[in-house]
CSV table of C-alpha atoms and ligand atoms in Angstrom, one decimal:
chain,number,residue,atom,x,y,z
A,1,MET,CA,118.7,5.0,-28.2
A,2,SER,CA,116.3,2.1,-27.8
A,3,ALA,CA,115.2,1.0,-24.3
A,4,ILE,CA,115.7,-2.6,-25.5
A,5,LYS,CA,119.1,-3.8,-24.7
A,6,CYS,CA,118.7,-7.6,-25.1
A,7,VAL,CA,116.4,-9.6,-27.3
A,8,GLY,CA,115.6,-13.3,-27.0
A,9,ILE,CA,114.8,-15.3,-30.1
A,10,LEU,CA,113.0,-18.7,-30.3
A,11,THR,CA,111.4,-21.0,-32.9
A,12,SER,CA,108.2,-22.9,-31.9
A,13,GLY,CA,105.6,-25.3,-33.3
A,14,GLY,CA,106.3,-27.0,-36.6
A,15,ASP,CA,109.7,-26.3,-38.2
A,16,ALA,CA,109.9,-24.7,-41.6
A,17,PRO,CA,112.7,-24.2,-44.1
A,18,GLY,CA,114.0,-20.6,-43.8
A,19,MET,CA,113.7,-20.4,-40.0
A,20,ASN,CA,117.6,-20.4,-39.8
A,21,ALA,CA,117.8,-17.6,-42.3
A,22,ALA,CA,115.4,-15.6,-40.0
A,23,ILE,CA,117.4,-16.5,-36.9
A,24,ARG,CA,120.6,-15.3,-38.7
A,25,ALA,CA,119.0,-12.0,-39.8
A,26,VAL,CA,117.5,-11.2,-36.4
A,27,THR,CA,120.8,-11.9,-34.6
A,28,ARG,CA,122.9,-9.9,-37.0
A,29,SER,CA,120.5,-6.9,-37.1
A,30,ALA,CA,120.2,-6.8,-33.3
A,31,ILE,CA,124.0,-6.8,-32.9
A,32,TYR,CA,124.3,-4.2,-35.7
A,33,ASN,CA,121.9,-2.0,-33.7
A,34,GLY,CA,123.9,-2.4,-30.5
A,35,MET,CA,121.7,-5.0,-28.8
A,36,ARG,CA,122.6,-8.3,-27.2
A,37,VAL,CA,120.9,-11.5,-28.4
A,38,LYS,CA,120.0,-14.7,-26.5
A,39,GLY,CA,119.0,-17.8,-28.4
A,40,ILE,CA,116.3,-19.8,-26.6
A,41,TYR,CA,116.3,-23.5,-27.5
A,42,ARG,CA,113.1,-25.6,-28.0
A,43,GLY,CA,110.6,-22.8,-28.1
A,44,TYR,CA,108.6,-21.9,-25.0
A,45,LYS,CA,109.6,-25.2,-23.5
A,46,GLY,CA,113.3,-24.2,-23.5
A,47,LEU,CA,112.4,-20.8,-22.1
A,48,ILE,CA,110.8,-22.4,-19.1
A,49,LEU,CA,113.6,-24.9,-18.7
A,50,ASP,CA,116.3,-22.3,-19.0
A,51,GLU,CA,117.9,-23.5,-22.3
A,52,ILE,CA,119.2,-20.1,-23.2
A,53,GLU,CA,122.6,-19.1,-24.7
A,54,GLU,CA,124.1,-15.8,-25.7
A,55,PHE,CA,124.4,-15.5,-29.5
A,56,LYS,CA,127.3,-13.7,-31.2
A,57,THR,CA,127.3,-13.1,-35.0
A,58,GLN,CA,129.4,-16.3,-35.6
A,59,ASN,CA,126.7,-18.4,-33.9
A,60,VAL,CA,124.6,-17.9,-37.0
A,61,SER,CA,127.4,-18.4,-39.6
A,62,ASN,CA,126.9,-20.9,-42.3
A,63,ILE,CA,123.2,-21.6,-41.5
A,64,ILE,CA,121.3,-19.7,-44.2
A,65,GLN,CA,121.3,-22.7,-46.4
A,66,ARG,CA,120.2,-25.2,-43.8
A,67,GLY,CA,116.6,-26.5,-43.4
A,68,GLY,CA,115.0,-27.0,-39.9
A,69,THR,CA,116.0,-24.7,-37.1
A,70,ILE,CA,119.3,-24.6,-35.2
A,71,LEU,CA,117.3,-23.4,-32.1
A,72,LYS,CA,115.2,-26.6,-32.3
A,73,THR,CA,111.5,-26.4,-31.7
A,74,ALA,CA,109.0,-28.0,-29.5
A,75,ARG,CA,105.3,-28.0,-28.4
A,76,CYS,CA,104.9,-26.8,-24.8
A,77,THR,CA,101.7,-27.5,-22.8
A,78,GLU,CA,103.0,-25.6,-19.7
A,79,PHE,CA,103.0,-22.4,-21.7
A,80,ARG,CA,99.2,-22.8,-22.1
A,81,THR,CA,98.9,-22.3,-18.3
A,82,PRO,CA,99.3,-19.0,-16.3
A,83,GLU,CA,101.8,-20.8,-14.0
A,84,GLY,CA,103.9,-21.9,-17.0
A,85,ARG,CA,103.9,-18.4,-18.5
A,86,LYS,CA,105.0,-16.9,-15.1
A,87,GLN,CA,107.9,-19.3,-15.1
A,88,ALA,CA,108.8,-18.2,-18.6
A,89,TYR,CA,108.6,-14.5,-17.6
A,90,ASP,CA,110.9,-15.1,-14.6
A,91,LYS,CA,113.5,-16.7,-16.9
A,92,LEU,CA,113.4,-13.7,-19.2
A,93,GLN,CA,113.9,-11.4,-16.2
A,94,GLU,CA,116.8,-13.6,-14.9
A,95,HIS,CA,118.6,-13.4,-18.3
A,96,GLY,CA,117.9,-9.6,-18.7
A,97,ILE,CA,115.9,-10.2,-21.9
A,98,ASP,CA,113.6,-7.3,-22.5
A,99,ALA,CA,112.0,-8.2,-25.8
A,100,LEU,CA,111.2,-11.4,-27.6
A,101,ILE,CA,111.2,-12.5,-31.3
A,102,ALA,CA,109.0,-15.6,-31.8
A,103,ILE,CA,109.1,-17.5,-35.0
A,104,GLY,CA,106.3,-19.9,-35.7
A,105,GLY,CA,102.7,-20.5,-36.8
A,106,ASP,CA,99.3,-19.7,-35.5
A,107,GLY,CA,99.8,-21.4,-32.1
A,108,THR,CA,103.1,-19.7,-31.5
A,109,LEU,CA,101.7,-16.3,-32.1
A,110,THR,CA,98.6,-17.1,-30.0
A,111,GLY,CA,100.9,-17.9,-27.1
A,112,ALA,CA,102.9,-14.8,-27.8
A,113,ARG,CA,99.9,-12.6,-27.8
A,114,ILE,CA,98.6,-14.0,-24.4
A,115,PHE,CA,102.0,-13.6,-22.9
A,116,ALA,CA,102.6,-10.1,-24.2
A,117,GLN,CA,99.3,-8.9,-22.7
A,118,GLU,CA,99.7,-10.7,-19.4
A,119,PHE,CA,103.2,-9.3,-18.7
A,120,ASN,CA,103.1,-6.1,-20.8
A,121,PHE,CA,106.2,-7.6,-22.6
A,122,PRO,CA,107.3,-6.6,-26.1
A,123,ILE,CA,107.1,-9.4,-28.6
A,124,VAL,CA,107.4,-9.4,-32.4
A,125,GLY,CA,106.3,-12.5,-34.3
A,126,LEU,CA,107.6,-13.9,-37.6
A,127,PRO,CA,105.3,-16.1,-39.7
A,128,GLY,CA,107.3,-19.4,-39.9
A,129,THR,CA,105.1,-22.1,-41.3
A,130,ILE,CA,105.0,-24.1,-44.5
A,131,ASP,CA,101.1,-23.9,-44.5
A,132,ASN,CA,100.9,-20.2,-45.5
A,133,ASP,CA,97.8,-20.0,-43.3
A,134,LEU,CA,98.5,-16.7,-41.5
A,135,TYR,CA,96.3,-13.7,-42.2
A,136,GLY,CA,97.9,-10.4,-43.1
A,137,THR,CA,100.9,-11.7,-45.0
A,138,ASP,CA,100.9,-12.8,-48.7
A,139,THR,CA,103.3,-15.6,-47.8
A,140,THR,CA,105.1,-17.2,-44.8
A,141,ILE,CA,108.6,-18.4,-44.3
A,142,GLY,CA,108.9,-22.0,-45.5
A,143,TYR,CA,105.9,-22.0,-47.9
A,144,ASP,CA,107.8,-21.5,-51.1
A,145,THR,CA,110.3,-24.3,-50.3
A,146,ALA,CA,107.5,-26.7,-49.4
A,147,LEU,CA,105.7,-25.9,-52.6
A,148,ASN,CA,108.9,-26.6,-54.6
A,149,THR,CA,109.3,-29.9,-52.8
A,150,ILE,CA,105.8,-30.9,-53.6
A,151,MET,CA,106.3,-30.0,-57.2
A,152,GLU,CA,109.4,-32.2,-57.5
A,153,CYS,CA,107.7,-35.1,-55.8
A,154,VAL,CA,104.6,-34.9,-58.0
A,155,ASP,CA,106.9,-34.8,-61.1
A,156,LYS,CA,108.3,-38.1,-60.0
A,157,ILE,CA,104.9,-39.6,-59.2
A,158,ARG,CA,103.7,-38.6,-62.7
A,159,ASP,CA,106.4,-40.8,-64.3
A,160,THR,CA,105.0,-43.9,-62.7
A,161,ALA,CA,101.3,-42.7,-63.0
A,162,THR,CA,101.6,-42.4,-66.8
A,163,SER,CA,103.3,-45.7,-67.1
A,164,HIS,CA,100.3,-47.5,-65.5
A,165,ASP,CA,97.3,-45.4,-66.5
A,166,ARG,CA,96.6,-44.7,-62.8
A,167,LEU,CA,94.7,-42.2,-60.8
A,168,PHE,CA,96.9,-40.9,-58.0
A,169,PHE,CA,95.8,-39.0,-55.0
A,170,VAL,CA,98.7,-37.2,-53.5
A,171,GLU,CA,98.2,-35.8,-49.9
A,172,VAL,CA,100.0,-32.7,-49.0
A,173,MET,CA,100.2,-30.7,-45.7
A,174,GLY,CA,98.4,-27.5,-44.9
A,175,ARG,CA,96.6,-28.1,-41.6
A,176,ASP,CA,93.2,-26.7,-42.5
A,177,ALA,CA,94.4,-24.6,-45.5
A,178,GLY,CA,94.6,-25.5,-49.2
A,179,PHE,CA,97.4,-23.2,-50.3
A,180,LEU,CA,100.0,-26.0,-50.8
A,181,ALA,CA,97.5,-28.3,-52.5
A,182,LEU,CA,96.1,-25.7,-54.9
A,183,ASN,CA,99.3,-24.0,-55.9
A,184,GLY,CA,101.2,-27.4,-55.8
A,185,ALA,CA,98.6,-28.7,-58.3
A,186,ILE,CA,99.1,-25.7,-60.6
A,187,ALA,CA,102.9,-25.9,-60.4
A,188,SER,CA,103.0,-29.6,-61.1
A,189,GLY,CA,100.4,-29.8,-63.8
A,190,ALA,CA,98.1,-31.9,-61.7
A,191,GLU,CA,94.5,-32.4,-62.9
A,192,ALA,CA,92.8,-31.1,-59.8
A,193,ALA,CA,93.1,-30.2,-56.1
A,194,ILE,CA,90.7,-31.1,-53.3
A,195,ILE,CA,90.9,-28.4,-50.6
A,196,PRO,CA,89.1,-27.7,-47.3
A,197,GLU,CA,88.1,-24.2,-48.3
A,198,ILE,CA,85.8,-25.6,-51.0
A,199,SER,CA,84.7,-28.9,-49.3
A,200,LEU,CA,81.7,-27.4,-47.6
A,201,GLU,CA,80.5,-25.7,-50.8
A,202,LYS,CA,80.5,-28.6,-53.2
A,203,ASP,CA,81.5,-32.2,-53.7
A,204,GLN,CA,84.9,-31.7,-55.4
A,205,LEU,CA,85.4,-35.4,-56.2
A,206,ALA,CA,82.0,-35.9,-57.8
A,207,GLU,CA,82.5,-32.7,-59.8
A,208,MET,CA,85.9,-33.8,-61.1
A,209,ILE,CA,84.7,-37.2,-62.1
A,210,GLU,CA,81.4,-36.0,-63.7
A,211,THR,CA,83.2,-33.4,-65.8
A,212,GLY,CA,85.2,-36.3,-67.3
A,213,PHE,CA,88.5,-35.0,-66.2
A,214,ARG,CA,90.2,-38.2,-67.3
A,215,LYS,CA,88.8,-38.6,-70.8
A,216,SER,CA,91.7,-37.1,-72.8
A,217,LYS,CA,94.4,-38.5,-70.6
A,218,ASN,CA,95.9,-41.7,-69.6
A,219,SER,CA,96.8,-40.8,-66.1
A,220,SER,CA,95.6,-38.4,-63.5
A,221,ILE,CA,97.1,-36.8,-60.4
A,222,VAL,CA,95.0,-35.0,-57.8
A,223,LEU,CA,96.4,-33.2,-54.9
A,224,VAL,CA,94.5,-33.5,-51.7
A,225,ALA,CA,95.0,-31.2,-48.7
A,226,GLU,CA,95.3,-33.1,-45.4
A,227,SER,CA,92.3,-32.1,-43.3
A,228,GLU,CA,89.4,-33.7,-41.6
A,229,VAL,CA,87.1,-31.8,-43.9
A,230,THR,CA,88.6,-33.3,-47.1
A,231,GLY,CA,89.1,-36.7,-45.5
A,232,GLY,CA,92.7,-36.7,-46.8
A,233,ALA,CA,94.0,-38.8,-49.7
A,234,MET,CA,93.0,-42.1,-48.1
A,235,GLY,CA,89.4,-40.9,-47.5
A,236,VAL,CA,89.0,-39.7,-51.1
A,237,ALA,CA,90.6,-42.9,-52.5
A,238,GLU,CA,88.2,-45.1,-50.4
A,239,ARG,CA,85.3,-43.2,-51.8
A,240,VAL,CA,86.5,-43.7,-55.4
A,241,LYS,CA,86.9,-47.4,-54.8
A,242,LYS,CA,83.3,-47.7,-53.7
A,243,GLU,CA,81.6,-45.2,-56.0
A,244,TYR,CA,83.8,-45.3,-59.1
A,245,PRO,CA,85.4,-48.8,-59.2
A,246,GLN,CA,86.5,-48.4,-62.8
A,247,PHE,CA,89.5,-46.4,-61.7
A,248,ASP,CA,92.9,-47.9,-60.8
A,249,VAL,CA,93.6,-45.8,-57.7
A,250,ARG,CA,96.8,-45.2,-55.7
A,251,VAL,CA,97.6,-43.0,-52.8
A,252,SER,CA,100.8,-41.2,-51.9
A,253,ILE,CA,101.1,-39.2,-48.7
A,254,LEU,CA,104.1,-36.9,-48.9
A,255,GLY,CA,104.3,-36.4,-45.1
A,256,HIS,CA,107.3,-34.9,-43.3
A,257,LEU,CA,109.6,-34.6,-46.3
A,258,GLN,CA,107.6,-31.5,-47.2
A,259,ARG,CA,109.1,-29.8,-44.1
A,260,GLY,CA,112.7,-30.6,-45.0
A,261,GLY,CA,115.4,-29.4,-47.4
A,262,SER,CA,117.5,-26.4,-48.0
A,263,PRO,CA,115.3,-23.2,-48.2
A,264,SER,CA,114.6,-21.7,-51.7
A,265,ALA,CA,116.1,-18.4,-52.6
A,266,GLN,CA,112.6,-16.8,-52.1
A,267,ASP,CA,112.3,-18.2,-48.5
A,268,ARG,CA,115.9,-17.1,-47.7
A,269,ILE,CA,115.3,-13.6,-48.9
A,270,LEU,CA,111.8,-13.4,-47.2
A,271,ALA,CA,113.2,-14.7,-43.9
A,272,THR,CA,116.1,-12.2,-44.0
A,273,ARG,CA,113.9,-9.3,-44.8
A,274,MET,CA,111.5,-10.3,-42.1
A,275,GLY,CA,114.2,-10.9,-39.5
A,276,ILE,CA,115.7,-7.4,-40.1
A,277,ALA,CA,112.2,-5.9,-40.0
A,278,ALA,CA,111.5,-7.5,-36.6
A,279,ILE,CA,114.4,-5.6,-35.0
A,280,ASP,CA,113.4,-2.4,-36.9
A,281,ALA,CA,109.9,-2.9,-35.5
A,282,LEU,CA,111.2,-3.0,-31.9
A,283,LEU,CA,113.3,0.1,-32.6
A,284,ASP,CA,110.2,1.7,-34.0
A,285,ASP,CA,108.4,1.0,-30.7
A,286,GLN,CA,106.1,-1.5,-32.3
A,287,ARG,CA,104.7,-4.1,-29.9
A,288,ASN,CA,102.8,-7.3,-30.3
A,289,VAL,CA,102.8,-7.4,-34.0
A,290,MET,CA,103.6,-10.0,-36.6
A,291,ILE,CA,105.8,-9.0,-39.5
A,292,GLY,CA,104.0,-9.6,-42.8
A,293,ILE,CA,104.7,-9.0,-46.5
A,294,GLN,CA,102.0,-7.5,-48.8
A,295,ASN,CA,102.8,-6.6,-52.4
A,296,ASP,CA,106.5,-6.9,-51.6
A,297,GLN,CA,106.3,-4.4,-48.8
A,298,ILE,CA,106.9,-5.2,-45.2
A,299,VAL,CA,103.9,-4.6,-43.0
A,300,TYR,CA,103.1,-4.8,-39.2
A,301,VAL,CA,100.1,-7.0,-38.5
A,302,PRO,CA,98.6,-6.9,-34.9
A,303,PHE,CA,98.7,-10.4,-33.4
A,304,ALA,CA,94.9,-10.3,-32.9
A,305,LYS,CA,94.4,-9.8,-36.6
A,306,ALA,CA,96.9,-12.4,-37.8
A,307,ILE,CA,95.5,-15.1,-35.5
A,308,LYS,CA,91.7,-14.5,-35.5
A,309,ASN,CA,91.1,-14.1,-39.2
A,310,ASP,CA,91.1,-17.0,-41.7
A,311,LYS,CA,93.3,-16.3,-44.7
A,312,PRO,CA,91.2,-16.6,-47.8
A,313,ILE,CA,92.3,-18.6,-50.8
A,314,ASN,CA,92.6,-16.7,-54.0
A,315,ARG,CA,89.6,-18.1,-56.0
A,316,ASP,CA,91.1,-17.0,-59.3
A,317,LEU,CA,93.5,-19.9,-58.8
A,318,LEU,CA,90.7,-22.4,-58.9
A,319,ASN,CA,89.9,-21.3,-62.5
A,320,THR,CA,93.6,-21.2,-63.4
A,321,LEU,CA,93.9,-24.9,-62.4
A,322,ARG,CA,90.6,-25.8,-64.1
A,323,VAL,CA,91.5,-24.2,-67.4
A,324,SER,CA,95.1,-25.4,-67.4
A,325,SER,CA,94.3,-29.0,-66.8
A,326,ILE,CA,91.7,-29.8,-69.5
B,401,ATP,P1,102.5,-24.9,-37.1
B,401,ATP,O1,101.4,-24.1,-37.8
B,401,ATP,O2,103.7,-25.1,-38.0
B,401,ATP,O3,102.0,-26.2,-36.6
B,401,ATP,P2,102.3,-23.6,-34.6
B,401,ATP,O4,103.1,-22.4,-34.0
B,401,ATP,O5,100.9,-23.2,-34.9
B,401,ATP,O6,103.1,-24.1,-35.9
B,401,ATP,P3,101.4,-25.1,-32.3
B,401,ATP,O7,101.9,-26.4,-31.8
B,401,ATP,O8,100.0,-24.9,-32.5
B,401,ATP,O9,102.3,-24.8,-33.6
B,401,ATP,O10,101.9,-24.0,-31.2
B,401,ATP,C1,103.2,-23.9,-30.7
B,401,ATP,C2,103.2,-23.7,-29.2
B,401,ATP,O11,102.6,-22.4,-29.0
B,401,ATP,C3,102.4,-24.6,-28.4
B,401,ATP,O12,103.1,-25.8,-28.1
B,401,ATP,C4,102.2,-23.8,-27.1
B,401,ATP,O13,103.4,-23.8,-26.3
B,401,ATP,C5,102.0,-22.4,-27.7
B,401,ATP,N1,100.6,-22.1,-27.8
B,401,ATP,C6,99.7,-22.5,-28.7
B,401,ATP,N2,98.5,-22.1,-28.4
B,401,ATP,C7,98.5,-21.5,-27.2
B,401,ATP,C8,97.6,-20.8,-26.3
B,401,ATP,N3,96.3,-20.8,-26.6
B,401,ATP,N4,98.1,-20.3,-25.2
B,401,ATP,C9,99.4,-20.3,-24.9
B,401,ATP,N5,100.3,-20.9,-25.6
B,401,ATP,C10,99.9,-21.5,-26.8
């Protein structure tokens, strides 16, 4: 019998499609294994402010198909201070919560790691972010849905781009990672991607124009990862206007619509597997790990590893895009 009787669950940082499927799986697996579950609203903020409610299995009915997070999410500056984290710890004690499942990105897991060490408190993290930028997992909850959304948007932009012989720069999310831009470009048949991982190595824009990427085509779409390093789609378009004025340039910033929508089958399945694995991890006496997936197998990744390392882009994909877009 596990020493853990009651788990708290929260979502924090940026929302991602599939978070609800994860909340559902964690709740049901905990109950299945004889534990109580408490839903904590608005991430670490709601923990400090005592926005906590007991969850039964029906609290998570009919949510697997919904985007966003029923637990809401927030950024919380107080949790970055020892005083704030002490308040959070006191609330967990008050509610009899003896382990925590935190769903979120890099920041959420960084906070979880600090808290777990400070109070010797068991936490298991789930990678919930559309950016796919967490080390130790092949993919994150929300990434596949966001990729599909980008693909659908670019398909639509292509209709207008071809009608006008235009060069479109489409900006996608990703924080400082180019996974959405690179795979989004391959999936939508875009001509190129400008991603931060390569920005410091070479001038991706100049290379694209010099290799004559537009010669055989009457329109072009380039996906640009949002990032200070790439300059974003606006930055790239400004450069083209100055340096290559022959092009008729347009910019489209996809923005928050990339976070929304019903999760894809892949994200629902991933979130469900990871949610159940999180409870299994606690039962298995695992502490302070993120659940990851590698080659379709669930793995435990120590927080320190998931947070500290930069996840490398698969460089074969650069060639895939280059060859498929001639
Ligand atoms: P996304 O990648 O989708 O933006 P995220 O989890 O990285 O999600 P952040 O806003 O970076 O989002 O972090 C979420 C919350 O985690 C912060 O608001 C804060 O409460 C907590 N957090 C982040 N970094 C730290 C830290 N160094 N110490 C304590 N808490 C932190």
